[in-house]
Amino acid sequence: MYKIAVIPGDGTGPEVIREGLKVLDAAAKKYGFALESKLFDFGGGRYLTRGEVLEDNDIEELRKYSAIYLGAIGHPEVKPGILETGILLKLRFSLDQYINLRPIKLYNPAFCPLKDKSAQDIDFVVVRENSEGLYKGMGEFRDKGTKDEVAIQISYNTRKGVERCLRYAFEYCRKRGRRKKLTLCGKTNVLTYAWDLWERAFKEVSLEYPDITTDYAHVDATTMWFVKNPEWFDVIVTDNMFGDIITDLGAMIQGGMGIAAGGNINPQGVSMFEPIGGSAPKYTGQGVINPLAAICAAGMMMDNLGETKAARAIEEAVVKVVTHKLKSLGAGKMGYTTSEVGDLVVDVL
Ligand code: IPM
Ligand code: MN
């Protein structure tokens, strides 16, 4: 029995989460586990009516669950930053979800914007540090509002924080067992404090993993390789900011936001799984948004909870639907409604 805290959130979040839960129910029946889900209304709507984002007692409540399943956070009537920091980042930081795991996998080459790339060519995973770096919120203004104003934003990297992320990446790479190659993506040529620490830690930890081939790429070059030679990558480990940027590019080469899922993972605690596409206000309520990213996130959640067979079956069902049914992965262009796509996955399952 798994207790799932469900946060549908804003915009198209509730529509895609509904399909994810439908698929989870089917998987639970087939693979013999039970799910008890409880809905939480955190998001822009609640903020606008009650002025609340996410309070400390909410975090304590969420700690009681096996996992969190999140739709999307972001509302057109709320100033950017309030919900992101007040809800999404607060969840990640308070629950110490120090890994952001983003598989980049192409399921149908017809939906890839890159020429001549097969499904085998685009199959890698980004391990993004999810608790430090530029996201720490450290910095200050000096002489704010004057001509001499200075804004300082600090990238905060602790040896412990970096090392636990690297260790997770090495372990993940070993367990994945594909090419057993781990690439550190950084900027050692310019950011000489942060990336000096990352590089030293990477080299030291690598000694404990002689079976893993290591590699290094600057972040700018990484974006070039994503487009030119994505087949070079197996697992990539990087900091919070670079990971944020390269995983949006990763989503595009795997077919777009409609299929991109991610996990915010605390290996010893409560993890949270989400489609990474956001709340997509312009498609809200129309039944045209692609639920596959949310369904893939549900699959990642089951994998993380140890239901590996169910997770694999969900992924295989998504592959079949993406290969044989959908006309496109884009909202409004799938040839099916949001709930029909959910039904297709359930049928295959
Ligand atoms: C992501 C998002 C978030 C981030 C935003 C919404 C705070 O872009 O999950 O990648 O920057 O991490
Ligand atoms: Mn992002």
Coordinates of C-alpha atoms and ligand atoms in Angstrom, one line a residue:
M1 CA 0.0 0.0 0.0
Y2 CA 1.4 3.3 -1.1
K3 CA 0.2 6.6 0.2
I4 CA 0.5 9.2 -2.5
A5 CA 0.1 13.0 -1.9
V6 CA -1.4 14.4 -5.1
I7 CA -0.9 18.1 -5.9
P8 CA -2.6 18.7 -9.2
G9 CA -1.8 22.4 -9.0
D10 CA -2.5 25.0 -11.7
G11 CA -3.5 25.3 -15.3
T12 CA -3.4 21.9 -17.1
G13 CA -1.9 20.2 -14.0
P14 CA -5.3 18.7 -12.9
E15 CA -6.1 17.4 -16.4
V16 CA -2.8 15.5 -16.8
I17 CA -2.7 14.3 -13.2
R18 CA -6.2 12.7 -13.7
E19 CA -4.8 10.6 -16.6
G20 CA -1.7 9.7 -14.6
L21 CA -3.9 8.4 -11.7
K22 CA -6.0 6.5 -14.2
V23 CA -2.9 4.7 -15.4
L24 CA -1.6 4.1 -11.9
D25 CA -4.9 2.5 -10.9
A26 CA -4.7 0.1 -13.9
A27 CA -1.0 -0.7 -13.0
A28 CA -2.0 -1.3 -9.4
K29 CA -4.6 -3.8 -10.4
K30 CA -2.4 -5.6 -12.8
Y31 CA 0.7 -5.7 -10.6
G32 CA -0.9 -6.3 -7.2
F33 CA -0.2 -3.2 -5.2
A34 CA -2.6 -0.6 -3.7
L35 CA -2.5 3.1 -3.9
E36 CA -4.2 5.5 -1.5
S37 CA -4.1 9.1 -2.9
K38 CA -5.0 12.3 -1.1
L39 CA -5.5 15.5 -3.0
F40 CA -3.8 18.8 -1.8
D41 CA -4.9 22.1 -3.3
F42 CA -1.5 24.0 -3.2
G43 CA -1.1 26.3 -6.2
G44 CA -2.1 29.7 -7.6
G45 CA -5.8 29.2 -7.0
R46 CA -5.3 28.7 -3.3
Y47 CA -2.8 31.6 -3.1
L48 CA -5.2 34.0 -4.8
T49 CA -8.1 33.1 -2.5
R50 CA -6.4 32.5 0.8
G51 CA -3.0 34.1 0.4
E52 CA -1.2 30.9 1.3
V53 CA 1.5 29.1 -0.5
L54 CA 2.9 26.2 1.5
E55 CA 3.3 26.4 5.3
D56 CA 5.6 24.5 7.5
N57 CA 2.8 22.3 8.9
D58 CA 1.9 21.4 5.3
I59 CA 5.5 20.1 4.9
E60 CA 5.1 18.0 8.0
E61 CA 1.9 16.5 6.6
L62 CA 3.5 15.7 3.3
R63 CA 6.4 13.9 5.1
K64 CA 3.9 11.1 6.0
Y65 CA 3.4 10.0 2.4
S66 CA 5.3 7.5 0.3
A67 CA 5.7 10.0 -2.6
I68 CA 4.3 13.2 -4.0
Y69 CA 2.7 13.4 -7.5
L70 CA 2.7 17.0 -8.8
G71 CA 0.9 18.5 -11.8
A72 CA 2.1 22.0 -12.4
I73 CA 2.7 25.2 -10.4
G74 CA 2.3 28.6 -12.1
H75 CA -0.6 31.0 -12.5
P76 CA -0.9 33.9 -15.0
E77 CA -2.4 36.2 -12.3
V78 CA 0.4 35.6 -9.8
K79 CA 3.6 37.5 -10.1
P80 CA 6.4 35.2 -11.3
G81 CA 8.5 33.9 -8.4
I82 CA 5.9 33.7 -5.6
L83 CA 4.6 30.2 -6.4
E84 CA 7.9 28.9 -7.7
T85 CA 9.8 29.7 -4.6
G86 CA 6.8 29.4 -2.2
I87 CA 5.7 26.0 -3.3
L88 CA 7.9 24.1 -5.8
L89 CA 11.3 25.2 -4.4
K90 CA 10.1 25.0 -0.8
L91 CA 9.0 21.4 -1.4
R92 CA 12.3 20.5 -3.0
F93 CA 14.4 22.2 -0.2
S94 CA 12.3 21.3 2.8
L95 CA 12.1 17.6 1.8
D96 CA 15.8 17.7 0.8
Q97 CA 15.0 16.3 -2.6
Y98 CA 18.6 16.8 -3.6
I99 CA 18.5 15.1 -7.0
N100 CA 16.5 16.2 -10.0
L101 CA 16.4 13.2 -12.3
R102 CA 15.5 13.8 -15.9
P103 CA 15.6 10.9 -18.4
I104 CA 15.9 12.1 -22.0
K105 CA 14.6 9.3 -24.2
L106 CA 13.3 9.5 -27.7
Y107 CA 10.4 7.1 -28.1
N108 CA 9.5 7.9 -31.7
P109 CA 12.1 9.4 -34.2
A110 CA 9.2 11.0 -36.1
F111 CA 8.8 13.4 -33.2
C112 CA 12.4 14.4 -33.0
P113 CA 13.4 17.8 -34.3
L114 CA 16.9 16.5 -35.1
K115 CA 17.6 15.0 -38.5
D116 CA 18.7 11.4 -38.8
K117 CA 18.5 10.5 -35.1
S118 CA 17.1 7.1 -34.0
A119 CA 15.6 6.1 -30.7
Q120 CA 18.9 4.5 -29.8
D121 CA 20.8 7.8 -30.3
I122 CA 18.8 9.8 -27.7
D123 CA 18.7 7.8 -24.5
F124 CA 20.4 9.4 -21.6
V125 CA 19.7 10.7 -18.1
V126 CA 20.6 14.1 -16.5
V127 CA 21.3 14.0 -12.8
R128 CA 20.8 17.6 -11.7
E129 CA 21.9 18.8 -8.2
N130 CA 18.6 20.1 -6.8
S131 CA 19.4 21.8 -3.5
E132 CA 22.2 24.3 -3.9
G133 CA 24.1 26.4 -6.5
L134 CA 22.4 29.5 -7.7
Y135 CA 19.0 28.3 -6.4
K136 CA 20.1 28.7 -2.8
G137 CA 18.7 32.3 -3.0
M138 CA 21.9 33.9 -1.6
G139 CA 23.0 37.3 -2.5
E140 CA 22.2 41.0 -2.0
F141 CA 21.6 44.3 -3.6
R142 CA 24.0 47.2 -3.1
D143 CA 22.8 50.7 -3.6
K144 CA 19.5 49.4 -5.0
G145 CA 17.8 51.8 -7.4
T146 CA 20.8 54.0 -7.9
K147 CA 23.1 54.3 -10.9
D148 CA 25.7 52.4 -9.0
E149 CA 23.5 49.5 -8.1
V150 CA 25.0 46.1 -7.8
A151 CA 23.1 42.8 -7.7
I152 CA 25.0 39.8 -6.4
Q153 CA 23.7 36.2 -6.8
I154 CA 25.8 33.6 -5.2
S155 CA 26.3 30.0 -6.4
Y156 CA 26.6 28.1 -3.1
N157 CA 28.3 24.6 -3.4
T158 CA 29.1 22.5 -0.4
R159 CA 31.5 19.6 -0.6
K160 CA 28.9 17.4 1.1
G161 CA 26.1 18.6 -1.2
V162 CA 28.2 18.1 -4.3
E163 CA 29.5 14.7 -3.2
R164 CA 26.1 13.2 -2.4
C165 CA 24.9 14.3 -5.8
L166 CA 28.0 12.8 -7.6
R167 CA 27.7 9.6 -5.6
Y168 CA 24.0 9.3 -6.6
A169 CA 25.0 9.8 -10.3
F170 CA 27.8 7.1 -10.2
E171 CA 25.4 4.6 -8.5
Y172 CA 22.7 5.5 -11.0
C173 CA 25.0 5.0 -13.9
R174 CA 26.1 1.7 -12.6
K175 CA 22.6 0.5 -12.0
R176 CA 21.4 1.7 -15.4
G177 CA 24.1 -0.4 -16.9
R178 CA 23.8 1.0 -20.4
R179 CA 27.2 2.4 -21.5
K180 CA 28.5 3.0 -17.9
K181 CA 29.7 6.5 -18.9
L182 CA 29.3 9.5 -16.6
T183 CA 29.8 13.0 -17.9
L184 CA 30.4 15.9 -15.6
C185 CA 28.9 19.0 -17.2
G186 CA 30.3 22.2 -15.8
K187 CA 32.3 25.4 -16.6
T188 CA 35.8 24.9 -15.2
N189 CA 37.3 27.4 -17.5
V190 CA 35.4 30.4 -16.1
L191 CA 33.6 29.5 -12.8
T192 CA 36.9 28.6 -11.1
Y193 CA 35.6 28.2 -7.5
A194 CA 32.5 26.2 -7.9
W195 CA 33.7 24.0 -10.7
D196 CA 37.1 23.5 -9.1
L197 CA 35.3 21.9 -6.2
W198 CA 33.0 19.9 -8.4
E199 CA 35.9 18.6 -10.5
R200 CA 38.0 17.6 -7.5
A201 CA 35.1 15.8 -5.9
F202 CA 34.2 14.1 -9.2
K203 CA 37.8 12.8 -9.6
E204 CA 38.0 11.5 -6.1
V205 CA 34.6 9.8 -6.1
S206 CA 35.3 8.3 -9.5
L207 CA 38.1 6.2 -7.9
E208 CA 35.5 4.2 -6.1
Y209 CA 33.8 3.4 -9.4
P210 CA 36.5 1.9 -11.6
D211 CA 33.8 0.3 -13.8
I212 CA 32.4 3.7 -14.8
T213 CA 34.1 5.7 -17.6
T214 CA 34.2 9.4 -16.8
D215 CA 34.2 12.4 -19.1
Y216 CA 33.9 16.1 -18.8
A217 CA 32.1 18.7 -21.0
H218 CA 31.6 22.4 -20.6
V219 CA 28.0 23.4 -20.4
D220 CA 28.0 25.4 -23.6
A221 CA 29.6 22.6 -25.5
T222 CA 27.1 20.2 -23.9
T223 CA 24.2 22.1 -25.6
M224 CA 26.1 21.7 -28.9
W225 CA 26.5 17.9 -28.4
F226 CA 22.8 17.5 -27.4
V227 CA 22.0 18.6 -30.9
K228 CA 25.0 17.2 -32.8
N229 CA 25.8 14.0 -31.1
P230 CA 23.3 13.1 -28.4
E231 CA 24.4 9.5 -28.7
W232 CA 27.6 10.3 -26.9
F233 CA 25.8 10.6 -23.6
D234 CA 24.7 8.0 -21.0
V235 CA 24.4 9.8 -17.7
I236 CA 25.3 13.5 -17.2
V237 CA 25.8 15.1 -13.7
T238 CA 25.6 18.8 -13.3
D239 CA 24.7 21.6 -10.9
N240 CA 21.3 23.1 -10.3
M241 CA 21.3 26.0 -12.8
F242 CA 23.0 24.2 -15.7
G243 CA 20.8 21.2 -15.1
D244 CA 17.7 23.4 -15.3
I245 CA 18.8 24.8 -18.7
I246 CA 20.1 21.7 -20.4
T247 CA 17.1 19.6 -19.4
D248 CA 14.7 21.9 -21.3
L249 CA 16.8 21.4 -24.4
G250 CA 16.8 17.7 -23.6
A251 CA 13.0 17.7 -23.5
M252 CA 12.9 19.2 -27.0
I253 CA 15.2 16.5 -28.5
Q254 CA 13.1 13.7 -26.9
G255 CA 10.0 15.1 -28.6
G256 CA 8.9 18.1 -26.5
M257 CA 7.4 19.1 -23.2
G258 CA 4.5 16.7 -23.8
I259 CA 6.6 13.7 -23.0
A260 CA 9.2 15.1 -20.5
A261 CA 9.0 13.9 -16.9
G262 CA 11.2 14.4 -13.9
G263 CA 11.7 13.3 -10.4
N264 CA 12.8 15.3 -7.4
I265 CA 14.5 12.7 -5.3
N266 CA 15.5 12.3 -1.7
P267 CA 16.8 8.7 -1.7
Q268 CA 16.2 8.5 2.1
G269 CA 13.0 10.5 2.2
V270 CA 9.9 11.6 0.3
S271 CA 10.4 12.2 -3.4
M272 CA 8.2 14.1 -5.8
F273 CA 7.4 13.4 -9.5
E274 CA 6.2 15.8 -12.1
P275 CA 5.7 16.5 -15.8
I276 CA 8.2 19.3 -16.4
G277 CA 6.1 21.3 -18.9
G278 CA 4.5 23.7 -16.6
S279 CA 0.9 24.9 -16.2
A280 CA 0.3 25.8 -19.9
P281 CA -2.5 28.4 -19.2
K282 CA -3.4 28.8 -22.9
Y283 CA -4.5 25.1 -23.1
T284 CA -6.2 24.9 -19.7
G285 CA -9.6 23.2 -19.6
Q286 CA -9.7 22.3 -23.3
G287 CA -8.8 18.6 -23.0
V288 CA -6.0 19.0 -25.6
I289 CA -2.8 18.8 -23.4
N290 CA -0.6 15.8 -23.7
P291 CA -0.8 13.7 -20.5
L292 CA 2.1 11.4 -21.4
A293 CA 4.7 13.5 -19.4
A294 CA 2.5 13.1 -16.3
I295 CA 2.0 9.4 -17.1
C296 CA 5.8 9.0 -17.5
A297 CA 6.3 10.8 -14.1
A298 CA 3.9 8.3 -12.5
G299 CA 6.0 5.5 -14.0
M300 CA 9.1 7.1 -12.5
M301 CA 7.4 7.3 -9.2
M302 CA 6.5 3.6 -9.2
D303 CA 10.1 2.7 -10.2
N304 CA 11.4 4.8 -7.3
L305 CA 8.9 3.0 -4.9
G306 CA 10.3 -0.3 -6.0
E307 CA 7.5 -1.4 -8.3
T308 CA 9.9 -1.9 -11.2
K309 CA 7.7 -4.2 -13.2
A310 CA 4.8 -1.8 -13.2
A311 CA 7.1 1.1 -14.0
R312 CA 8.5 -0.8 -17.0
A313 CA 5.0 -1.7 -18.2
I314 CA 3.9 1.9 -18.0
E315 CA 6.9 3.0 -20.0
E316 CA 6.3 0.2 -22.6
A317 CA 2.7 1.2 -22.9
V318 CA 3.7 4.8 -23.5
V319 CA 6.2 3.7 -26.2
K320 CA 3.4 1.8 -28.0
V321 CA 1.0 4.7 -27.9
V322 CA 3.7 7.1 -29.1
T323 CA 4.8 4.8 -31.9
H324 CA 1.5 3.6 -33.2
K325 CA -1.2 6.0 -32.2
L326 CA -0.4 9.7 -31.7
K327 CA 0.0 12.1 -34.7
S328 CA 2.1 14.5 -32.7
L329 CA 3.2 15.0 -29.1
G330 CA 2.1 18.6 -29.1
A331 CA -1.0 20.0 -27.4
G332 CA -4.0 19.9 -29.7
K333 CA -2.2 18.0 -32.4
M334 CA -2.2 14.4 -30.9
G335 CA -5.3 13.3 -32.9
Y336 CA -6.8 12.4 -29.5
T337 CA -8.1 14.3 -26.4
T338 CA -6.1 14.3 -23.2
S339 CA -8.4 11.6 -21.6
E340 CA -8.4 9.5 -24.8
V341 CA -4.6 9.4 -24.6
G342 CA -4.8 8.2 -21.0
D343 CA -7.3 5.5 -22.1
L344 CA -5.0 4.4 -24.9
V345 CA -2.2 3.8 -22.3
V346 CA -4.6 2.0 -20.0
D347 CA -5.7 -0.2 -22.9
V348 CA -2.2 -1.3 -23.7
L349 CA -1.4 -1.9 -20.0
Ligands
IPM1 C1 12.1 23.2 -13.4 C2 11.5 24.5 -13.4 C3 11.7 25.2 -12.0 C4 13.2 25.3 -11.8 C5 11.0 26.5 -11.8 C6 9.6 26.5 -12.1 C7 11.3 27.1 -10.4 O1 11.9 25.3 -14.4 O2 11.7 22.3 -12.7 O3 13.0 23.0 -14.2 O4 13.8 26.3 -12.3 O5 13.8 24.4 -11.3
MN2 MN 13.3 24.4 -15.7

